[in-house]
Each structure stands twice: as C-alpha cells, then as structure tokens.
Amino acid sequence: MNAKIKWAILVVCMAAWNAHGAFEKPTREQLKAAAEDLSRVVGLLEDASIDQAAETAKDVIIEIAKLDLKPEERDNRASSLVAYLFMAMPKDQWLALAISFAKFVAASPTASMTPALLSSLQRAIIEVAGLDVGNAFGNAYNLAMQTVAGAPGGGK
C-alpha cells in the first residue's frame, strides 16, 4: 500500500471516529422532556464538551422554569439537574464546568430569575463538587453579571 492510500484511510477512519462521538444539540422537545424527567439529562450530555454541557444544563433550567411548579419545587429540580450535570462530566473538569455554567446562567434572565434559584444551584454544586468549585461558580457568575452588557447586573 502506498503512503497516499494509507493517509487517506487514516483520514477517513478519524472522520468516522469523530462523527460517531459528535455532540448533537438537544431539540426543544428533548430539553422539555429532560426538565420533566431529569434522568434524561445524562443522555443529552453524551459527547458534550464543557461549554456544550453547561449550555444544555442552562437550557434545561429554562424549561424547568416554564413548568407549572411552585418556586421551591422548581429550585429543587434545578438543584437535582446540577448533580446530573456534574456526574456526567469527568471530575478533573468540574472547575471549568462550574465556570462555564455560571457564564451561561448569568447570560440568561430565565436561568438566573431569582436569588433562591441561584442559591440552589450554587448549593448543589458545593454538595456535589466541593466548596472550591461552588465558589468558582459564584465568582464566575458575579463577574459575568458585571461584564454582560458592560454594567453591573447588565445580564438581566
């Protein structure tokens, strides 16, 4: 086999491998189904990068907010989502995940709709990943809120 054919086979194999593990952004229906049944979140996060997982979790929170739930139940469901999010990602990536998640939450008025919801998210991160990761989430959220739209609270 000559070198060009070997190279072509290698390129085709690599493309097939990457296509097999490619993340597909969830549809609105999938996000709504995950908000109703959080066990579906893990499937949505398959092959996701840190940013893709964080954005997907933020999108599920938006769908949770649309459900007809009492505020306490909504906050509890969002907290449970955080556990699924972090458990679906490698532990060595949790710090980066918390920071990315904070940025996506800060950029969404719905995902950061109440201080109680934010507190629930941070508390869940602390319970799953530890105080340092929870603090990183809080710090990244605060920084994002100061820089989104160029003013404190500009993300709202």
Short mmCIF file of C-alpha atoms in Angstrom, two decimals:
data_model
loop_
_atom_site.label_atom_id
_atom_site.label_comp_id
_atom_site.label_asym_id
_atom_site.label_seq_id
_atom_site.Cartn_x
_atom_site.Cartn_y
_atom_site.Cartn_z
CA MET A 1 0.00 0.00 0.00
CA ASN A 2 1.47 3.36 -0.87
CA ALA A 3 1.68 6.27 1.56
CA LYS A 4 -1.16 8.28 -0.03
CA ILE A 5 -3.63 5.42 0.34
CA LYS A 6 -2.59 4.84 3.96
CA TRP A 7 -3.01 8.54 4.65
CA ALA A 8 -6.47 8.57 3.02
CA ILE A 9 -7.56 5.55 5.07
CA LEU A 10 -6.33 7.23 8.25
CA VAL A 11 -8.23 10.44 7.46
CA VAL A 12 -11.45 8.51 6.72
CA CYS A 13 -11.11 6.48 9.94
CA MET A 14 -10.53 9.62 12.01
CA ALA A 15 -13.53 11.35 10.43
CA ALA A 16 -15.72 8.32 11.16
CA TRP A 17 -14.49 8.20 14.76
CA ASN A 18 -15.20 11.91 15.28
CA ALA A 19 -18.64 11.66 13.66
CA HIS A 20 -19.56 8.75 15.93
CA GLY A 21 -18.83 10.78 19.07
CA ALA A 22 -20.18 14.12 17.87
CA PHE A 23 -22.42 16.06 20.24
CA GLU A 24 -25.85 16.92 18.92
CA LYS A 25 -27.53 19.99 20.38
CA PRO A 26 -30.81 18.88 22.01
CA THR A 27 -34.10 19.92 20.50
CA ARG A 28 -36.63 21.97 22.46
CA GLU A 29 -38.71 18.80 22.89
CA GLN A 30 -35.72 16.91 24.33
CA LEU A 31 -34.98 19.78 26.71
CA LYS A 32 -38.60 19.89 27.86
CA ALA A 33 -38.62 16.12 28.37
CA ALA A 34 -35.41 16.40 30.43
CA ALA A 35 -36.97 19.14 32.56
CA GLU A 36 -39.87 16.82 33.31
CA ASP A 37 -37.67 13.74 33.85
CA LEU A 38 -34.15 14.70 34.91
CA SER A 39 -32.79 11.21 34.28
CA ARG A 40 -32.87 12.12 30.57
CA VAL A 41 -30.22 14.81 31.09
CA VAL A 42 -27.38 12.30 31.04
CA GLY A 43 -28.31 11.23 27.51
CA LEU A 44 -28.40 14.84 26.36
CA LEU A 45 -24.87 15.40 27.65
CA GLU A 46 -23.32 12.44 25.85
CA ASP A 47 -20.16 13.52 23.97
CA ALA A 48 -20.65 17.15 25.08
CA SER A 49 -17.75 19.49 25.70
CA ILE A 50 -17.68 21.53 28.90
CA ASP A 51 -19.37 24.51 27.21
CA GLN A 52 -21.94 22.33 25.43
CA ALA A 53 -22.85 20.59 28.69
CA ALA A 54 -23.12 23.91 30.55
CA GLU A 55 -25.30 25.43 27.85
CA THR A 56 -27.52 22.35 27.73
CA ALA A 57 -27.97 22.47 31.52
CA LYS A 58 -28.89 26.15 31.29
CA ASP A 59 -31.44 25.31 28.59
CA VAL A 60 -32.97 22.59 30.80
CA ILE A 61 -33.23 25.12 33.65
CA ILE A 62 -35.15 27.42 31.30
CA GLU A 63 -37.54 24.56 30.56
CA ILE A 64 -37.86 23.80 34.29
CA ALA A 65 -38.84 27.45 34.84
CA LYS A 66 -41.61 27.04 32.26
CA LEU A 67 -43.16 24.10 34.13
CA ASP A 68 -46.09 24.76 36.43
CA LEU A 69 -44.10 24.29 39.66
CA LYS A 70 -44.01 26.08 42.97
CA PRO A 71 -40.78 28.09 43.40
CA GLU A 72 -39.39 25.65 45.98
CA GLU A 73 -40.06 22.65 43.73
CA ARG A 74 -38.53 24.48 40.75
CA ASP A 75 -35.39 25.24 42.75
CA ASN A 76 -35.13 21.65 43.97
CA ARG A 77 -35.45 20.31 40.45
CA ALA A 78 -32.74 22.70 39.22
CA SER A 79 -30.51 21.54 42.10
CA SER A 80 -31.01 17.94 41.05
CA LEU A 81 -30.11 18.90 37.49
CA VAL A 82 -26.74 20.17 38.76
CA ALA A 83 -25.98 16.73 40.22
CA TYR A 84 -26.72 15.08 36.87
CA LEU A 85 -24.62 17.70 35.07
CA PHE A 86 -21.55 17.23 37.22
CA MET A 87 -21.79 13.46 37.42
CA ALA A 88 -21.93 13.27 33.63
CA MET A 89 -18.56 15.03 33.29
CA PRO A 90 -15.08 13.91 34.37
CA LYS A 91 -14.18 15.09 37.86
CA ASP A 92 -11.00 16.79 36.65
CA GLN A 93 -13.19 19.11 34.53
CA TRP A 94 -15.61 20.19 37.27
CA LEU A 95 -13.93 23.53 37.94
CA ALA A 96 -14.08 24.50 34.26
CA LEU A 97 -17.66 23.22 34.11
CA ALA A 98 -18.71 25.38 37.07
CA ILE A 99 -17.20 28.48 35.49
CA SER A 100 -18.78 27.81 32.10
CA PHE A 101 -22.15 27.01 33.69
CA ALA A 102 -22.03 30.26 35.66
CA LYS A 103 -21.45 32.26 32.49
CA PHE A 104 -24.38 30.63 30.70
CA VAL A 105 -26.68 31.10 33.70
CA ALA A 106 -25.66 34.76 34.04
CA ALA A 107 -26.42 35.40 30.38
CA SER A 108 -29.96 34.04 30.76
CA PRO A 109 -32.57 36.10 32.60
CA THR A 110 -34.73 32.98 32.96
CA ALA A 111 -31.96 30.74 34.30
CA SER A 112 -30.99 33.37 36.86
CA MET A 113 -34.51 34.54 37.60
CA THR A 114 -34.37 34.57 41.41
CA PRO A 115 -31.71 34.68 44.12
CA ALA A 116 -33.25 31.48 45.56
CA LEU A 117 -32.70 29.63 42.28
CA LEU A 118 -29.10 30.81 42.07
CA SER A 119 -28.52 29.86 45.68
CA SER A 120 -29.95 26.39 44.98
CA LEU A 121 -27.62 25.95 42.01
CA GLN A 122 -24.55 27.01 43.96
CA ARG A 123 -25.51 24.91 46.98
CA ALA A 124 -25.93 21.86 44.73
CA ILE A 125 -22.52 22.45 43.16
CA ILE A 126 -20.95 22.65 46.61
CA GLU A 127 -22.67 19.41 47.66
CA VAL A 128 -21.50 17.54 44.56
CA ALA A 129 -18.14 19.09 43.73
CA GLY A 130 -17.00 20.85 46.89
CA LEU A 131 -16.68 24.35 48.26
CA ASP A 132 -13.89 25.46 45.90
CA VAL A 133 -15.91 24.56 42.81
CA GLY A 134 -19.04 26.16 44.28
CA ASN A 135 -17.10 29.34 44.99
CA ALA A 136 -15.73 29.31 41.44
CA PHE A 137 -19.33 29.16 40.17
CA GLY A 138 -20.32 32.12 42.37
CA ASN A 139 -17.30 34.19 41.42
CA ALA A 140 -17.70 33.49 37.69
CA TYR A 141 -21.42 34.31 37.89
CA ASN A 142 -20.73 37.63 39.64
CA LEU A 143 -18.02 38.54 37.15
CA ALA A 144 -20.25 37.63 34.21
CA MET A 145 -23.07 39.76 35.59
CA GLN A 146 -20.70 42.71 35.85
CA THR A 147 -19.44 42.35 32.29
CA VAL A 148 -22.52 41.27 30.35
CA ALA A 149 -23.76 44.38 28.55
CA GLY A 150 -20.94 46.34 30.18
CA ALA A 151 -22.60 47.18 33.50
CA PRO A 152 -23.29 45.56 36.85
CA GLY A 153 -26.39 43.48 36.51
CA GLY A 154 -26.23 44.10 32.77
CA GLY A 155 -27.10 40.49 32.03
CA LYS A 156 -30.67 40.98 33.16
#
